[in-house]
Amino acid sequence: MTFGPSLKERQLVPVWFRCARALSVLVLSAAFLALPSGFTGLASARSTTTSVADLAERLLPAVVNISTSQTLSAERMPDLPQFPPGSPFEDFFKEFFERGAPGNPHGGRRATSLGSGFIIDPDGYIVTNNHVIQDADEITIILSDETALKAKLVGRDSKVDIALLKVDAKRKLPHVEFGDSDRARVGEEVIAIGNPLGLGGSVTTGIISAKTRDINFGPYDSFIQTDAAINKGNSGGPLFNMDGQVIGVNTSIYSPSGGNIGIAFAAPSNLLRQVLDDIRKYGRTRRGWLGVRIQSVTDEIAESIGLKKAYGALVASAEAGSPAESAGIQSGDVIIEWNGKEVKEMRRLPVMVAETEINQSVPVVVWRNGERVKIKVKVGELKDDEPLPVAGAEEGAGAADQGAIVQSLGFSLLPLGQAEKKRYNIPDDAKGMIVADVLPSGAAAEKGIRPGDVLVEVNQSAVASVAEVEEQVKKVREKARKSVLLLFQNASGMRFVALPITG
């Protein structure tokens, strides 16, 4: 048995190796001669590393670790584990849960959590996530030099998961500044600094993977997605651009295992900056308010109203006394521009309105009856009890009595009387025709139209009879459109549906 090459093989190796080496030298020489003058690829790599190190050295002192503690009351503590009667474990856990942990004779149990934050003002104002300090009895800030300071809560906003803290350090503190998150581009390099898994002062790098992500967190979702390593404990920490400016606050990660898999989300600085300014000035958030219920513009809806592409926010209804109603915004309008910026998709409008200064008059462009219409809107202030601006579908009740069938739409209609309004909890001032039955296999059923829905408009024209409905459908056919725009009302409000015309 041999463990190395044979004599013949050993004799051939040097010849092959010399040929390969000579060939590689020729290739590398040719490649080097072909490089453009002034090429500094290796130097650029080193300078990038150096720039990250320089930035980290400058930014680290402004990033803090946050430690919180709270007392869990008896109502919030877990149930006592079940052990056999007389078991020593039964006595131990009973004492622990009823009297509290050792050193806490007043009952309840102490719970701690760790997170991150960053200083935005030399006087000691610190930003973090609301969920980092939520329900905390004590908040401790640990600076980069290991100084521990007690912090007080200035204010919070749960809708964007942000909180503002204040410490008294008896000295000016290093701080960082916000940048323009709207100017950040997909593919740009970013730096995250924080306290992952309790390891303070950790620096990671990555790129911006996407922008304006909606992760179903709240009504103002517009997250920056990054592949920089973000783990538990990074929450509330800053996401920096390569100029050392904060363009986001690391808020959430997507991970089946709970660890980093390269998908993390940061709330954009442009959304948070005004929120933090309001908290600092007023102790609460003041958001712009328009007063409309809106829904997405689908390809079918766009085709039915003559829009060349599906974008903007379709107004289902405008609240009475709202800025929208005062400005003349109507049901059926599609808001396609807000304050000089295109509304690329429906969910962007609430964010754009919320960021607008209260009492400011802004230009708005709507799509109405096949034309662009310019409107001026004076922005109001959103109250906490205002409903969300998104109009959704509502499941209806069971089948009703048969009515006059509209074959081309796949449902039947009945006149809307007081009995129907009471039965389906429809407002007294509602007008139109009530849906009596829906073809189970038709497009209307697929679109969520249910018995009890009130058909208010067809082709943006009010209808009060089946004949008027069929007349509007005929007009849509004459324009060679494949879908007709319908406005429905039910107990949850108004919504538009683009329905394909059959027959």
Tab-separated table of N, CA and C in Angstrom, residues 279-420:
chain	number	residue	atom	x	y	z
A	279	ILE	N	-42.420	64.951	20.227
A	279	ILE	CA	-42.336	64.405	21.594
A	279	ILE	C	-41.540	65.343	22.484
A	280	ARG	N	-40.480	65.880	21.936
A	280	ARG	CA	-39.630	66.776	22.728
A	280	ARG	C	-40.342	68.086	23.049
A	281	LYS	N	-41.125	68.605	22.101
A	281	LYS	CA	-41.807	69.881	22.296
A	281	LYS	C	-43.112	69.745	23.065
A	282	TYR	N	-43.889	68.710	22.708
A	282	TYR	CA	-45.257	68.609	23.235
A	282	TYR	C	-45.470	67.393	24.137
A	283	GLY	N	-44.504	66.493	24.186
A	283	GLY	CA	-44.670	65.278	24.968
A	283	GLY	C	-45.510	64.225	24.280
A	284	ARG	N	-45.903	64.469	23.046
A	284	ARG	CA	-46.715	63.535	22.273
A	284	ARG	C	-46.472	63.787	20.788
A	285	THR	N	-46.987	62.883	19.961
A	285	THR	CA	-46.829	63.006	18.515
A	285	THR	C	-48.007	63.772	17.921
A	286	ARG	N	-47.697	64.702	17.033
A	286	ARG	CA	-48.730	65.429	16.285
A	286	ARG	C	-48.572	65.062	14.816
A	287	ARG	N	-49.572	64.335	14.281
A	287	ARG	CA	-49.492	63.866	12.891
A	287	ARG	C	-50.497	64.605	12.010
A	288	GLY	N	-50.119	64.730	10.761
A	288	GLY	CA	-51.035	65.308	9.791
A	288	GLY	C	-52.226	64.397	9.542
A	289	TRP	N	-53.366	65.012	9.231
A	289	TRP	CA	-54.603	64.265	9.033
A	289	TRP	C	-55.331	64.785	7.809
A	290	LEU	N	-55.767	63.864	6.954
A	290	LEU	CA	-56.518	64.222	5.752
A	290	LEU	C	-57.993	63.888	5.903
A	291	GLY	N	-58.303	62.738	6.508
A	291	GLY	CA	-59.702	62.380	6.743
A	291	GLY	C	-60.355	61.640	5.597
A	292	VAL	N	-59.646	60.677	5.017
A	292	VAL	CA	-60.219	59.859	3.953
A	292	VAL	C	-60.013	58.389	4.267
A	293	ARG	N	-60.919	57.551	3.761
A	293	ARG	CA	-60.709	56.107	3.740
A	293	ARG	C	-60.256	55.750	2.338
A	294	ILE	N	-59.164	55.032	2.244
A	294	ILE	CA	-58.554	54.777	0.945
A	294	ILE	C	-58.348	53.293	0.723
A	295	GLN	N	-58.114	52.929	-0.521
A	295	GLN	CA	-57.795	51.557	-0.876
A	295	GLN	C	-56.856	51.557	-2.072
A	296	SER	N	-56.276	50.407	-2.338
A	296	SER	CA	-55.299	50.289	-3.414
A	296	SER	C	-55.964	50.413	-4.780
A	297	VAL	N	-55.192	50.872	-5.743
A	297	VAL	CA	-55.625	50.929	-7.134
A	297	VAL	C	-55.069	49.691	-7.836
A	298	THR	N	-55.922	48.751	-8.137
A	298	THR	CA	-55.499	47.546	-8.847
A	298	THR	C	-55.448	47.822	-10.346
A	299	ASP	N	-54.902	46.868	-11.088
A	299	ASP	CA	-54.863	47.016	-12.552
A	299	ASP	C	-56.271	47.131	-13.118
A	300	GLU	N	-57.211	46.372	-12.548
A	300	GLU	CA	-58.592	46.430	-13.037
A	300	GLU	C	-59.219	47.779	-12.756
A	301	ILE	N	-58.978	48.310	-11.549
A	301	ILE	CA	-59.529	49.625	-11.217
A	301	ILE	C	-58.913	50.693	-12.114
A	302	ALA	N	-57.603	50.623	-12.304
A	302	ALA	CA	-56.932	51.607	-13.169
A	302	ALA	C	-57.521	51.577	-14.574
A	303	GLU	N	-57.741	50.379	-15.102
A	303	GLU	CA	-58.307	50.264	-16.451
A	303	GLU	C	-59.729	50.797	-16.508
A	304	SER	N	-60.484	50.582	-15.433
A	304	SER	CA	-61.884	50.998	-15.436
A	304	SER	C	-62.055	52.505	-15.352
A	305	ILE	N	-61.076	53.229	-14.852
A	305	ILE	CA	-61.188	54.690	-14.733
A	305	ILE	C	-60.251	55.422	-15.685
A	306	GLY	N	-59.558	54.680	-16.530
A	306	GLY	CA	-58.743	55.317	-17.555
A	306	GLY	C	-57.340	55.693	-17.137
A	307	LEU	N	-56.855	55.183	-15.991
A	307	LEU	CA	-55.469	55.421	-15.602
A	307	LEU	C	-54.555	54.499	-16.399
A	308	LYS	N	-53.397	55.019	-16.838
A	308	LYS	CA	-52.492	54.213	-17.650
A	308	LYS	C	-51.749	53.168	-16.823
A	309	LYS	N	-51.595	53.416	-15.523
A	309	LYS	CA	-50.937	52.449	-14.662
A	309	LYS	C	-51.619	52.440	-13.308
A	310	ALA	N	-51.408	51.373	-12.554
A	310	ALA	CA	-52.024	51.235	-11.236
A	310	ALA	C	-51.142	51.894	-10.183
A	311	TYR	N	-51.540	53.073	-9.742
A	311	TYR	CA	-50.818	53.764	-8.675
A	311	TYR	C	-51.767	54.738	-8.012
A	312	GLY	N	-51.302	55.350	-6.912
A	312	GLY	CA	-52.137	56.297	-6.192
A	312	GLY	C	-52.983	55.625	-5.123
A	313	ALA	N	-53.838	56.414	-4.506
A	313	ALA	CA	-54.735	55.940	-3.446
A	313	ALA	C	-56.165	56.305	-3.821
A	314	LEU	N	-57.013	55.289	-3.929
A	314	LEU	CA	-58.406	55.492	-4.309
A	314	LEU	C	-59.220	55.880	-3.078
A	315	VAL	N	-59.911	57.009	-3.143
A	315	VAL	CA	-60.699	57.512	-2.021
A	315	VAL	C	-62.042	56.803	-2.003
A	316	ALA	N	-62.269	56.014	-0.945
A	316	ALA	CA	-63.563	55.354	-0.778
A	316	ALA	C	-64.589	56.320	-0.190
A	317	SER	N	-64.134	57.157	0.751
A	317	SER	CA	-65.026	58.150	1.344
A	317	SER	C	-64.199	59.223	2.035
A	318	ALA	N	-64.793	60.380	2.183
A	318	ALA	CA	-64.177	61.487	2.919
A	318	ALA	C	-65.043	61.785	4.129
A	319	GLU	N	-64.408	61.895	5.299
A	319	GLU	CA	-65.156	62.129	6.527
A	319	GLU	C	-65.769	63.531	6.546
A	320	ALA	N	-66.932	63.609	7.148
A	320	ALA	CA	-67.600	64.900	7.286
A	320	ALA	C	-66.758	65.831	8.148
A	321	GLY	N	-66.561	67.055	7.696
A	321	GLY	CA	-65.789	68.040	8.438
A	321	GLY	C	-64.291	67.851	8.356
A	322	SER	N	-63.820	66.922	7.543
A	322	SER	CA	-62.390	66.655	7.439
A	322	SER	C	-61.715	67.622	6.469
A	323	PRO	N	-60.391	67.738	6.532
A	323	PRO	CA	-59.675	68.567	5.546
A	323	PRO	C	-59.955	68.136	4.113
A	324	ALA	N	-60.110	66.825	3.900
A	324	ALA	CA	-60.389	66.334	2.551
A	324	ALA	C	-61.724	66.847	2.038
A	325	GLU	N	-62.762	66.774	2.889
A	325	GLU	CA	-64.081	67.251	2.476
A	325	GLU	C	-64.057	68.754	2.235
A	326	SER	N	-63.371	69.480	3.107
A	326	SER	CA	-63.303	70.936	2.943
A	326	SER	C	-62.591	71.333	1.654
A	327	ALA	N	-61.629	70.512	1.230
A	327	ALA	CA	-60.870	70.817	0.013
A	327	ALA	C	-61.581	70.349	-1.247
A	328	GLY	N	-62.650	69.575	-1.104
A	328	GLY	CA	-63.399	69.118	-2.264
A	328	GLY	C	-62.981	67.757	-2.788
A	329	ILE	N	-62.218	66.995	-2.008
A	329	ILE	CA	-61.876	65.633	-2.420
A	329	ILE	C	-63.122	64.766	-2.319
A	330	GLN	N	-63.378	63.978	-3.366
A	330	GLN	CA	-64.617	63.230	-3.459
A	330	GLN	C	-64.362	61.731	-3.474
A	331	SER	N	-65.401	60.989	-3.133
A	331	SER	CA	-65.357	59.546	-3.282
A	331	SER	C	-65.144	59.206	-4.755
A	332	GLY	N	-64.205	58.333	-5.030
A	332	GLY	CA	-63.878	57.977	-6.412
A	332	GLY	C	-62.650	58.681	-6.942
A	333	ASP	N	-62.203	59.733	-6.258
A	333	ASP	CA	-60.947	60.384	-6.655
A	333	ASP	C	-59.778	59.447	-6.367
A	334	VAL	N	-58.771	59.515	-7.198
A	334	VAL	CA	-57.528	58.808	-6.940
A	334	VAL	C	-56.448	59.854	-6.669
A	335	ILE	N	-55.924	59.858	-5.456
A	335	ILE	CA	-54.866	60.803	-5.105
A	335	ILE	C	-53.561	60.274	-5.682
A	336	ILE	N	-53.024	60.979	-6.674
A	336	ILE	CA	-51.822	60.500	-7.368
A	336	ILE	C	-50.582	61.333	-7.031
A	337	GLU	N	-50.779	62.520	-6.472
A	337	GLU	CA	-49.645	63.339	-6.030
A	337	GLU	C	-50.002	64.013	-4.712
A	338	TRP	N	-49.019	64.071	-3.814
A	338	TRP	CA	-49.192	64.749	-2.527
A	338	TRP	C	-47.987	65.650	-2.283
A	339	ASN	N	-48.267	66.931	-2.187
A	339	ASN	CA	-47.225	67.915	-1.882
A	339	ASN	C	-46.027	67.786	-2.834
A	340	GLY	N	-46.329	67.609	-4.115
A	340	GLY	CA	-45.283	67.567	-5.132
A	340	GLY	C	-44.634	66.214	-5.343
A	341	LYS	N	-45.041	65.179	-4.581
A	341	LYS	CA	-44.454	63.842	-4.713
A	341	LYS	C	-45.508	62.854	-5.194
A	342	GLU	N	-45.094	61.984	-6.097
A	342	GLU	CA	-46.013	60.977	-6.622
A	342	GLU	C	-46.358	59.944	-5.555
A	343	VAL	N	-47.633	59.608	-5.475
A	343	VAL	CA	-48.087	58.558	-4.569
A	343	VAL	C	-47.988	57.240	-5.341
A	344	LYS	N	-46.885	56.536	-5.165
A	344	LYS	CA	-46.623	55.352	-5.981
A	344	LYS	C	-47.530	54.191	-5.612
A	345	GLU	N	-47.947	54.127	-4.370
A	345	GLU	CA	-48.851	53.074	-3.934
A	345	GLU	C	-49.676	53.579	-2.764
A	346	MET	N	-50.805	52.936	-2.540
A	346	MET	CA	-51.765	53.426	-1.551
A	346	MET	C	-51.162	53.593	-0.161
A	347	ARG	N	-50.383	52.605	0.299
A	347	ARG	CA	-49.894	52.635	1.676
A	347	ARG	C	-48.868	53.733	1.930
A	348	ARG	N	-48.388	54.384	0.866
A	348	ARG	CA	-47.460	55.489	1.062
A	348	ARG	C	-48.182	56.772	1.468
A	349	LEU	N	-49.452	56.916	1.105
A	349	LEU	CA	-50.164	58.165	1.389
A	349	LEU	C	-50.287	58.449	2.882
A	350	PRO	N	-50.699	57.497	3.752
A	350	PRO	CA	-50.771	57.812	5.181
A	350	PRO	C	-49.445	58.300	5.750
A	351	VAL	N	-48.335	57.737	5.284
A	351	VAL	CA	-47.024	58.176	5.759
A	351	VAL	C	-46.740	59.608	5.292
A	352	MET	N	-47.044	59.891	4.029
A	352	MET	CA	-46.790	61.224	3.479
A	352	MET	C	-47.630	62.278	4.198
A	353	VAL	N	-48.890	61.941	4.487
A	353	VAL	CA	-49.757	62.887	5.193
A	353	VAL	C	-49.273	63.077	6.625
A	354	ALA	N	-48.907	61.984	7.280
A	354	ALA	CA	-48.459	62.062	8.676
A	354	ALA	C	-47.213	62.919	8.815
A	355	GLU	N	-46.348	62.903	7.804
A	355	GLU	CA	-45.105	63.672	7.863
A	355	GLU	C	-45.312	65.153	7.574
A	356	THR	N	-46.485	65.524	7.070
A	356	THR	CA	-46.746	66.912	6.675
A	356	THR	C	-47.053	67.767	7.891
A	357	GLU	N	-46.539	68.968	7.884
A	357	GLU	CA	-46.753	69.890	9.001
A	357	GLU	C	-48.224	70.246	9.141
A	358	ILE	N	-48.719	70.237	10.359
A	358	ILE	CA	-50.123	70.545	10.629
A	358	ILE	C	-50.419	71.992	10.283
A	359	ASN	N	-51.595	72.218	9.701
A	359	ASN	CA	-52.088	73.540	9.256
A	359	ASN	C	-51.373	74.049	8.004
A	360	GLN	N	-50.520	73.219	7.410
A	360	GLN	CA	-49.869	73.611	6.165
A	360	GLN	C	-50.796	73.311	4.991
A	361	SER	N	-50.871	74.231	4.024
A	361	SER	CA	-51.648	74.018	2.809
A	361	SER	C	-50.745	73.404	1.750
A	362	VAL	N	-51.112	72.231	1.268
A	362	VAL	CA	-50.262	71.505	0.325
A	362	VAL	C	-51.018	71.262	-0.968
A	363	PRO	N	-50.307	71.230	-2.091
A	363	PRO	CA	-50.952	70.908	-3.367
A	363	PRO	C	-51.168	69.408	-3.503
A	364	VAL	N	-52.345	69.033	-3.985
A	364	VAL	CA	-52.705	67.636	-4.192
A	364	VAL	C	-53.256	67.486	-5.607
A	365	VAL	N	-52.858	66.404	-6.274
A	365	VAL	CA	-53.389	66.104	-7.606
A	365	VAL	C	-54.197	64.816	-7.518
A	366	VAL	N	-55.454	64.890	-8.002
A	366	VAL	CA	-56.309	63.710	-8.021
A	366	VAL	C	-56.697	63.386	-9.457
A	367	TRP	N	-56.983	62.115	-9.678
A	367	TRP	CA	-57.494	61.665	-10.973
A	367	TRP	C	-59.007	61.560	-10.860
A	368	ARG	N	-59.716	62.388	-11.627
A	368	ARG	CA	-61.175	62.462	-11.529
A	368	ARG	C	-61.773	62.547	-12.931
A	369	ASN	N	-62.659	61.605	-13.224
A	369	ASN	CA	-63.344	61.579	-14.522
A	369	ASN	C	-62.372	61.652	-15.700
A	370	GLY	N	-61.272	60.919	-15.565
A	370	GLY	CA	-60.322	60.835	-16.667
A	370	GLY	C	-59.391	62.014	-16.801
A	371	GLU	N	-59.317	62.886	-15.794
A	371	GLU	CA	-58.462	64.069	-15.876
A	371	GLU	C	-57.723	64.293	-14.557
A	372	ARG	N	-56.574	64.991	-14.672
A	372	ARG	CA	-55.833	65.413	-13.481
A	372	ARG	C	-56.457	66.700	-12.948
A	373	VAL	N	-56.776	66.703	-11.670
A	373	VAL	CA	-57.394	67.873	-11.044
A	373	VAL	C	-56.517	68.304	-9.869
A	374	LYS	N	-56.142	69.587	-9.839
A	374	LYS	CA	-55.289	70.116	-8.773
A	374	LYS	C	-56.151	70.709	-7.660
A	375	ILE	N	-55.777	70.374	-6.411
A	375	ILE	CA	-56.529	70.802	-5.237
A	375	ILE	C	-55.548	71.261	-4.161
A	376	LYS	N	-55.954	72.241	-3.372
A	376	LYS	CA	-55.186	72.669	-2.206
A	376	LYS	C	-55.850	72.130	-0.940
A	377	VAL	N	-55.062	71.501	-0.086
A	377	VAL	CA	-55.593	70.916	1.145
A	377	VAL	C	-54.852	71.485	2.341
A	378	LYS	N	-55.598	71.960	3.337
A	378	LYS	CA	-55.005	72.402	4.587
A	378	LYS	C	-55.011	71.231	5.555
A	379	VAL	N	-53.833	70.757	5.935
A	379	VAL	CA	-53.685	69.539	6.713
A	379	VAL	C	-54.143	69.755	8.148
A	380	GLY	N	-54.928	68.812	8.680
A	380	GLY	CA	-55.378	68.880	10.062
A	380	GLY	C	-54.493	68.031	10.958
A	381	GLU	N	-54.898	67.895	12.220
A	381	GLU	CA	-54.145	67.089	13.180
A	381	GLU	C	-54.892	65.803	13.472
A	382	LEU	N	-54.179	64.682	13.370
A	382	LEU	CA	-54.772	63.382	13.621
A	382	LEU	C	-54.993	63.180	15.113
A	383	LYS	N	-56.193	62.768	15.477
A	383	LYS	CA	-56.508	62.450	16.863
A	383	LYS	C	-56.318	60.948	17.079
A	384	ASP	N	-56.094	60.558	18.316
A	384	ASP	CA	-55.836	59.153	18.626
A	384	ASP	C	-57.007	58.253	18.290
A	385	ASP	N	-58.215	58.800	18.341
A	385	ASP	CA	-59.385	57.951	18.113
A	385	ASP	C	-59.840	57.950	16.657
A	386	GLU	N	-59.073	58.595	15.763
A	386	GLU	CA	-59.444	58.592	14.358
A	386	GLU	C	-59.277	57.182	13.790
A	387	PRO	N	-60.195	56.712	12.928
A	387	PRO	CA	-60.056	55.383	12.330
A	387	PRO	C	-58.896	55.356	11.349
A	388	LEU	N	-58.357	54.162	11.112
A	388	LEU	CA	-57.296	54.013	10.133
A	388	LEU	C	-57.831	54.364	8.754
A	389	PRO	N	-56.988	54.934	7.874
A	389	PRO	CA	-57.470	55.421	6.590
A	389	PRO	C	-57.700	54.341	5.550
A	390	VAL	N	-57.398	53.078	5.853
A	390	VAL	CA	-57.501	52.034	4.847
A	390	VAL	C	-58.882	51.405	4.869
A	391	ALA	N	-59.516	51.324	3.725
A	391	ALA	CA	-60.836	50.720	3.608
A	391	ALA	C	-60.679	49.256	3.270
A	392	GLY	N	-61.350	48.377	4.038
A	392	GLY	CA	-61.213	46.943	3.791
A	392	GLY	C	-62.545	46.294	3.523
A	393	ALA	N	-62.478	45.067	3.041
A	393	ALA	CA	-63.692	44.316	2.771
A	393	ALA	C	-64.236	43.742	4.065
A	394	GLU	N	-65.522	43.599	4.144
A	394	GLU	CA	-66.179	43.059	5.336
A	394	GLU	C	-67.036	41.881	4.932
A	395	GLU	N	-66.911	40.787	5.670
A	395	GLU	CA	-67.734	39.625	5.372
A	395	GLU	C	-69.199	39.946	5.666
A	396	GLY	N	-70.075	39.570	4.761
A	396	GLY	CA	-71.485	39.855	4.929
A	396	GLY	C	-72.235	38.722	5.602
A	397	ALA	N	-73.544	38.874	5.710
A	397	ALA	CA	-74.363	37.842	6.325
A	397	ALA	C	-74.712	36.794	5.280
A	398	GLY	N	-75.647	35.952	5.617
A	398	GLY	CA	-76.027	34.890	4.703
A	398	GLY	C	-76.843	35.409	3.540
A	399	ALA	N	-77.322	34.493	2.719
A	399	ALA	CA	-78.064	34.873	1.524
A	399	ALA	C	-79.382	35.540	1.896
A	400	ALA	N	-79.777	36.494	1.068
A	400	ALA	CA	-81.033	37.197	1.294
A	400	ALA	C	-82.039	36.750	0.235
A	401	ASP	N	-83.186	37.398	0.218
A	401	ASP	CA	-84.191	37.074	-0.774
A	401	ASP	C	-83.676	37.417	-2.165
A	402	GLN	N	-84.154	36.684	-3.160
A	402	GLN	CA	-83.745	36.950	-4.533
A	402	GLN	C	-84.284	38.313	-4.973
A	403	GLY	N	-83.477	39.029	-5.775
A	403	GLY	CA	-83.894	40.319	-6.306
A	403	GLY	C	-83.704	40.335	-7.806
A	404	ALA	N	-83.720	41.510	-8.372
A	404	ALA	CA	-83.503	41.666	-9.803
A	404	ALA	C	-82.044	41.359	-10.123
A	405	ILE	N	-81.802	40.407	-11.029
A	405	ILE	CA	-80.450	39.944	-11.313
A	405	ILE	C	-79.783	40.827	-12.364
A	406	VAL	N	-78.551	41.229	-12.070
A	406	VAL	CA	-77.732	41.944	-13.048
A	406	VAL	C	-76.770	40.902	-13.612
A	407	GLN	N	-77.110	40.348	-14.768
A	407	GLN	CA	-76.378	39.206	-15.309
A	407	GLN	C	-74.906	39.524	-15.543
A	408	SER	N	-74.609	40.719	-16.022
A	408	SER	CA	-73.230	41.059	-16.383
A	408	SER	C	-72.321	41.219	-15.175
A	409	LEU	N	-72.893	41.364	-13.964
A	409	LEU	CA	-72.094	41.566	-12.760
A	409	LEU	C	-72.125	40.367	-11.815
A	410	GLY	N	-73.072	39.484	-11.975
A	410	GLY	CA	-73.077	38.272	-11.176
A	410	GLY	C	-73.706	38.399	-9.809
A	411	PHE	N	-74.634	39.347	-9.616
A	411	PHE	CA	-75.373	39.435	-8.351
A	411	PHE	C	-76.740	40.047	-8.614
A	412	SER	N	-77.617	39.910	-7.626
A	412	SER	CA	-78.960	40.466	-7.745
A	412	SER	C	-79.134	41.605	-6.753
A	413	LEU	N	-80.062	42.517	-7.067
A	413	LEU	CA	-80.253	43.736	-6.290
A	413	LEU	C	-81.706	43.903	-5.889
A	414	LEU	N	-81.895	44.543	-4.736
A	414	LEU	CA	-83.219	44.913	-4.250
A	414	LEU	C	-83.212	46.387	-3.859
A	415	PRO	N	-84.368	47.042	-3.879
A	415	PRO	CA	-84.417	48.418	-3.374
A	415	PRO	C	-83.998	48.467	-1.905
A	416	LEU	N	-83.367	49.542	-1.509
A	416	LEU	CA	-82.858	49.695	-0.151
A	416	LEU	C	-83.914	50.367	0.720
A	417	GLY	N	-84.487	49.605	1.635
A	417	GLY	CA	-85.495	50.145	2.543
A	417	GLY	C	-85.019	50.118	3.982
A	418	GLN	N	-85.870	50.604	4.886
A	418	GLN	CA	-85.502	50.673	6.303
A	418	GLN	C	-85.298	49.280	6.899
A	419	ALA	N	-86.057	48.313	6.435
A	419	ALA	CA	-85.915	46.959	6.961
A	419	ALA	C	-84.530	46.401	6.629
A	420	GLU	N	-84.072	46.649	5.386
A	420	GLU	CA	-82.748	46.172	4.974
A	420	GLU	C	-81.649	46.910	5.728
